[in-house]
Tab-separated table of N, CA, C and O in Angstrom:
chain	number	residue	atom	x	y	z
A	1	GLY	N	36.515	53.541	63.688
A	1	GLY	CA	35.989	53.212	64.800
A	1	GLY	C	35.155	51.820	64.921
A	1	GLY	O	34.288	51.792	65.924
A	2	PHE	N	35.426	50.965	64.052
A	2	PHE	CA	34.523	49.774	63.971
A	2	PHE	C	35.514	48.711	64.882
A	2	PHE	O	36.832	48.730	64.776
A	3	ARG	N	35.009	47.814	65.575
A	3	ARG	CA	35.653	46.747	66.216
A	3	ARG	C	35.168	45.442	65.735
A	3	ARG	O	34.096	44.978	65.486
A	4	ILE	N	36.180	44.671	65.294
A	4	ILE	CA	35.798	43.592	64.359
A	4	ILE	C	36.379	42.505	65.055
A	4	ILE	O	37.258	42.305	65.822
A	5	GLY	N	35.570	41.133	65.388
A	5	GLY	CA	35.562	39.980	65.993
A	5	GLY	C	35.564	38.867	65.229
A	5	GLY	O	34.577	38.585	63.936
A	6	ILE	N	36.036	37.318	65.639
A	6	ILE	CA	35.891	36.114	64.940
A	6	ILE	C	34.925	35.322	65.994
A	6	ILE	O	35.451	35.415	67.198
A	7	LEU	N	33.846	34.591	65.923
A	7	LEU	CA	33.345	33.924	66.617
A	7	LEU	C	33.198	32.402	66.069
A	7	LEU	O	32.771	32.508	64.824
A	8	THR	N	34.181	31.213	66.799
A	8	THR	CA	34.131	29.986	66.100
A	8	THR	C	33.544	29.238	66.821
A	8	THR	O	33.160	29.421	68.032
A	9	ASN	N	32.998	28.158	66.464
A	9	ASN	CA	32.227	26.885	66.807
A	9	ASN	C	33.023	26.000	66.698
A	9	ASN	O	33.293	25.064	65.603
A	10	SER	N	33.968	25.744	67.819
A	10	SER	CA	35.479	24.635	67.580
A	10	SER	C	35.505	24.156	68.767
A	10	SER	O	34.973	24.160	69.753
A	11	TRP	N	36.448	23.228	68.678
A	11	TRP	CA	36.644	22.285	69.926
A	11	TRP	C	38.349	22.178	70.252
A	11	TRP	O	39.071	23.065	69.612
A	12	LEU	N	38.598	21.931	71.548
A	12	LEU	CA	40.101	21.791	71.665
A	12	LEU	C	40.579	20.897	70.701
A	12	LEU	O	40.125	19.854	70.777
A	13	ASP	N	41.643	21.369	70.363
A	13	ASP	CA	42.630	20.545	69.516
A	13	ASP	C	43.666	19.846	70.028
A	13	ASP	O	44.461	20.324	70.445
A	14	ASP	N	43.434	18.430	70.209
A	14	ASP	CA	44.720	17.742	70.762
A	14	ASP	C	45.350	16.693	69.602
A	14	ASP	O	46.193	16.096	69.915
A	15	SER	N	45.214	17.270	68.196
A	15	SER	CA	45.463	16.398	67.435
A	15	SER	C	47.112	16.746	66.678
A	15	SER	O	47.557	17.723	67.483
A	16	ASP	N	47.611	16.173	66.101
A	16	ASP	CA	49.211	16.095	65.611
A	16	ASP	C	49.217	17.688	64.893
A	16	ASP	O	50.378	18.388	65.030
A	17	GLY	N	48.139	18.104	64.193
A	17	GLY	CA	47.828	19.491	63.743
A	17	GLY	C	47.711	20.762	64.411
A	17	GLY	O	47.515	21.582	64.101
A	18	ARG	N	47.517	20.339	65.790
A	18	ARG	CA	47.423	21.526	66.671
A	18	ARG	C	48.171	22.846	66.985
A	18	ARG	O	47.759	23.673	66.842
A	19	LEU	N	49.502	22.403	66.364
A	19	LEU	CA	50.611	23.535	66.333
A	19	LEU	C	50.222	24.524	65.250
A	19	LEU	O	50.267	25.925	65.438
A	20	ARG	N	49.653	24.103	64.125
A	20	ARG	CA	49.349	24.720	62.978
A	20	ARG	C	48.130	25.448	63.169
A	20	ARG	O	47.909	26.836	62.912
A	21	THR	N	47.151	25.096	64.077
A	21	THR	CA	46.013	25.587	64.188
A	21	THR	C	46.170	26.718	65.377
A	21	THR	O	45.494	27.943	65.088
A	22	ALA	N	46.858	26.610	66.154
A	22	ALA	CA	47.241	27.300	67.250
A	22	ALA	C	48.443	28.837	66.538
A	22	ALA	O	47.806	29.970	66.822
A	23	ALA	N	48.854	28.333	65.791
A	23	ALA	CA	49.568	29.635	64.762
A	23	ALA	C	48.566	30.365	63.938
A	23	ALA	O	48.640	31.692	63.734
A	24	LEU	N	47.550	29.693	63.308
A	24	LEU	CA	46.420	30.352	62.691
A	24	LEU	C	45.989	31.455	63.860
A	24	LEU	O	45.545	32.340	63.250
A	25	LEU	N	45.487	30.648	64.789
A	25	LEU	CA	44.722	31.859	65.667
A	25	LEU	C	45.252	32.790	66.198
A	25	LEU	O	44.685	33.798	66.449
A	26	GLU	N	46.810	32.562	66.259
A	26	GLU	CA	47.566	33.612	66.791
A	26	GLU	C	47.658	34.921	65.659
A	26	GLU	O	47.572	35.897	66.204
A	27	ARG	N	47.555	34.251	64.707
A	27	ARG	CA	47.849	35.389	63.342
A	27	ARG	C	46.480	36.048	63.446
A	27	ARG	O	46.546	37.515	63.022
A	28	LEU	N	45.306	35.403	63.311
A	28	LEU	CA	43.995	36.311	63.528
A	28	LEU	C	43.923	36.988	64.773
A	28	LEU	O	43.322	38.062	64.619
A	29	ARG	N	44.468	36.678	65.916
A	29	ARG	CA	44.526	37.696	67.257
A	29	ARG	C	45.162	38.728	66.902
A	29	ARG	O	44.822	40.033	67.637
A	30	ARG	N	46.170	38.707	66.237
A	30	ARG	CA	46.958	40.034	65.950
A	30	ARG	C	46.087	40.835	65.102
A	30	ARG	O	46.194	42.229	65.241
A	31	ARG	N	44.938	40.436	64.454
A	31	ARG	CA	44.299	41.085	63.265
A	31	ARG	C	42.887	41.749	63.782
A	31	ARG	O	42.353	42.399	62.926
A	32	PHE	N	42.489	41.149	64.752
A	32	PHE	CA	41.152	41.451	65.173
A	32	PHE	C	40.976	41.779	66.815
A	32	PHE	O	41.925	41.235	67.414
A	33	HIS	N	39.818	42.516	67.011
A	33	HIS	CA	39.976	42.765	68.273
A	33	HIS	C	39.479	41.661	69.156
A	33	HIS	O	39.816	41.740	70.485
A	34	ALA	N	38.685	40.516	68.625
A	34	ALA	CA	38.447	39.670	69.762
A	34	ALA	C	38.591	38.254	68.565
A	34	ALA	O	38.024	38.391	67.348
A	35	VAL	N	39.146	37.239	69.088
A	35	VAL	CA	38.912	35.955	68.544
A	35	VAL	C	38.113	35.146	69.571
A	35	VAL	O	39.231	34.423	70.630
A	36	LEU	N	36.970	34.629	69.568
A	36	LEU	CA	36.316	33.783	70.592
A	36	LEU	C	35.803	32.565	69.870
A	36	LEU	O	35.384	32.133	69.171
A	37	GLU	N	36.542	31.861	70.726
A	37	GLU	CA	36.261	30.586	70.480
A	37	GLU	C	35.227	29.758	71.599
A	37	GLU	O	35.478	29.488	72.609
A	38	SER	N	34.245	29.017	70.610
A	38	SER	CA	33.054	28.467	71.623
A	38	SER	C	33.804	27.199	72.710
A	38	SER	O	33.264	27.448	73.824
A	39	CYS	N	34.957	26.534	72.453
A	39	CYS	CA	35.552	25.657	73.357
A	39	CYS	C	35.955	26.346	74.513
A	39	CYS	O	36.134	25.583	75.687
A	40	ARG	N	36.255	27.452	74.462
A	40	ARG	CA	37.283	28.213	75.669
A	40	ARG	C	35.897	29.121	76.234
A	40	ARG	O	36.396	29.567	77.484
A	41	ILE	N	34.842	29.438	75.630
A	41	ILE	CA	34.015	30.447	76.523
A	41	ILE	C	32.663	29.416	76.853
A	41	ILE	O	32.019	29.665	78.001
A	42	GLY	N	32.778	28.171	76.532
A	42	GLY	CA	31.876	27.166	77.067
A	42	GLY	C	30.497	27.125	76.667
A	42	GLY	O	29.512	26.867	77.201
A	43	MET	N	30.402	27.702	75.408
A	43	MET	CA	28.969	28.066	74.526
A	43	MET	C	29.177	27.561	73.324
A	43	MET	O	30.217	27.933	72.844
A	44	SER	N	28.243	27.350	72.497
A	44	SER	CA	28.522	26.945	71.126
A	44	SER	C	27.303	27.670	70.419
A	44	SER	O	26.290	27.731	70.850
A	45	LYS	N	27.510	27.920	69.331
A	45	LYS	CA	26.523	28.308	68.100
A	45	LYS	C	25.351	27.399	67.946
A	45	LYS	O	25.778	25.915	67.905
A	46	PRO	N	24.148	27.278	67.915
A	46	PRO	CA	23.182	28.551	68.126
A	46	PRO	C	22.964	29.200	69.418
A	46	PRO	O	22.164	30.184	69.393
A	47	ASP	N	23.494	28.563	70.652
A	47	ASP	CA	22.997	29.338	71.698
A	47	ASP	C	23.042	30.377	71.785
A	47	ASP	O	24.116	31.484	71.528
A	48	PRO	N	22.215	31.307	72.190
A	48	PRO	CA	22.068	32.831	72.148
A	48	PRO	C	22.873	33.835	73.182
A	48	PRO	O	23.536	34.762	72.893
A	49	GLY	N	23.308	32.970	74.179
A	49	GLY	CA	24.348	33.463	75.080
A	49	GLY	C	25.591	33.719	74.488
A	49	GLY	O	26.637	34.682	74.887
A	50	ILE	N	26.024	32.756	73.386
A	50	ILE	CA	27.405	33.168	72.610
A	50	ILE	C	27.616	34.107	72.099
A	50	ILE	O	28.290	35.113	71.903
A	51	TYR	N	26.130	34.610	71.483
A	51	TYR	CA	25.890	36.169	70.839
A	51	TYR	C	26.176	37.299	71.632
A	51	TYR	O	26.758	38.343	71.311
A	52	SER	N	25.360	36.881	72.659
A	52	SER	CA	25.432	38.180	73.911
A	52	SER	C	26.766	38.458	74.322
A	52	SER	O	27.101	39.310	74.736
A	53	TYR	N	27.485	37.064	74.658
A	53	TYR	CA	29.112	37.088	75.122
A	53	TYR	C	29.906	37.837	74.050
A	53	TYR	O	30.758	38.815	74.387
A	54	ALA	N	29.763	37.377	73.041
A	54	ALA	CA	30.506	38.324	71.833
A	54	ALA	C	30.269	39.758	71.860
A	54	ALA	O	31.180	40.616	71.733
A	55	LEU	N	29.008	40.220	71.949
A	55	LEU	CA	28.604	41.724	72.161
A	55	LEU	C	29.134	42.236	73.173
A	55	LEU	O	29.669	43.558	73.106
A	56	GLN	N	28.982	41.517	74.323
A	56	GLN	CA	29.709	42.086	75.566
A	56	GLN	C	31.381	42.624	75.293
A	56	GLN	O	32.200	43.447	75.590
A	57	VAL	N	31.927	41.261	74.890
A	57	VAL	CA	33.655	41.546	74.787
A	57	VAL	C	33.949	42.447	73.587
A	57	VAL	O	34.823	43.323	73.771
A	58	LEU	N	33.203	42.819	72.541
A	58	LEU	CA	33.303	43.887	71.864
A	58	LEU	C	32.690	45.181	72.142
A	58	LEU	O	33.038	46.158	71.332
A	59	GLN	N	32.160	45.259	73.179
A	59	GLN	CA	31.461	46.520	73.753
A	59	GLN	C	30.590	46.897	72.355
A	59	GLN	O	30.692	48.167	72.204
A	60	ALA	N	29.422	46.118	72.046
A	60	ALA	CA	28.685	46.774	71.017
A	60	ALA	C	27.360	46.167	71.442
A	60	ALA	O	26.820	45.364	72.231
A	61	GLU	N	26.448	46.754	70.921
A	61	GLU	CA	24.856	46.770	71.217
A	61	GLU	C	24.497	45.970	69.822
A	61	GLU	O	24.863	46.366	68.741
A	62	PRO	N	23.261	45.256	70.022
A	62	PRO	CA	22.771	44.159	68.803
A	62	PRO	C	22.442	45.360	67.477
A	62	PRO	O	22.800	44.853	66.413
A	63	GLU	N	21.931	46.401	67.753
A	63	GLU	CA	21.357	47.081	66.634
A	63	GLU	C	22.601	47.609	66.100
A	63	GLU	O	22.777	48.366	64.800
A	64	GLU	N	23.982	47.406	66.510
A	64	GLU	CA	25.260	48.197	65.713
A	64	GLU	C	25.863	47.216	65.044
A	64	GLU	O	26.582	47.419	64.170
A	65	VAL	N	25.292	46.076	65.225
A	65	VAL	CA	26.205	44.839	64.421
A	65	VAL	C	25.170	44.282	63.128
A	65	VAL	O	24.346	44.519	63.011
């Protein structure tokens, strides 16, 4: 019954190693209900909005986490 997510504080990777990073994130996406990257949702930690967004995506209430 648990939903598990990863919340990253990251940036868009345009380096030579981006394929490795993309492969890692893809493996994580297969194992977690949500992989939330700050660069893709337009907010970063410690902005409270990013945590509200994560709760919404995971369909959770603050007191449940």
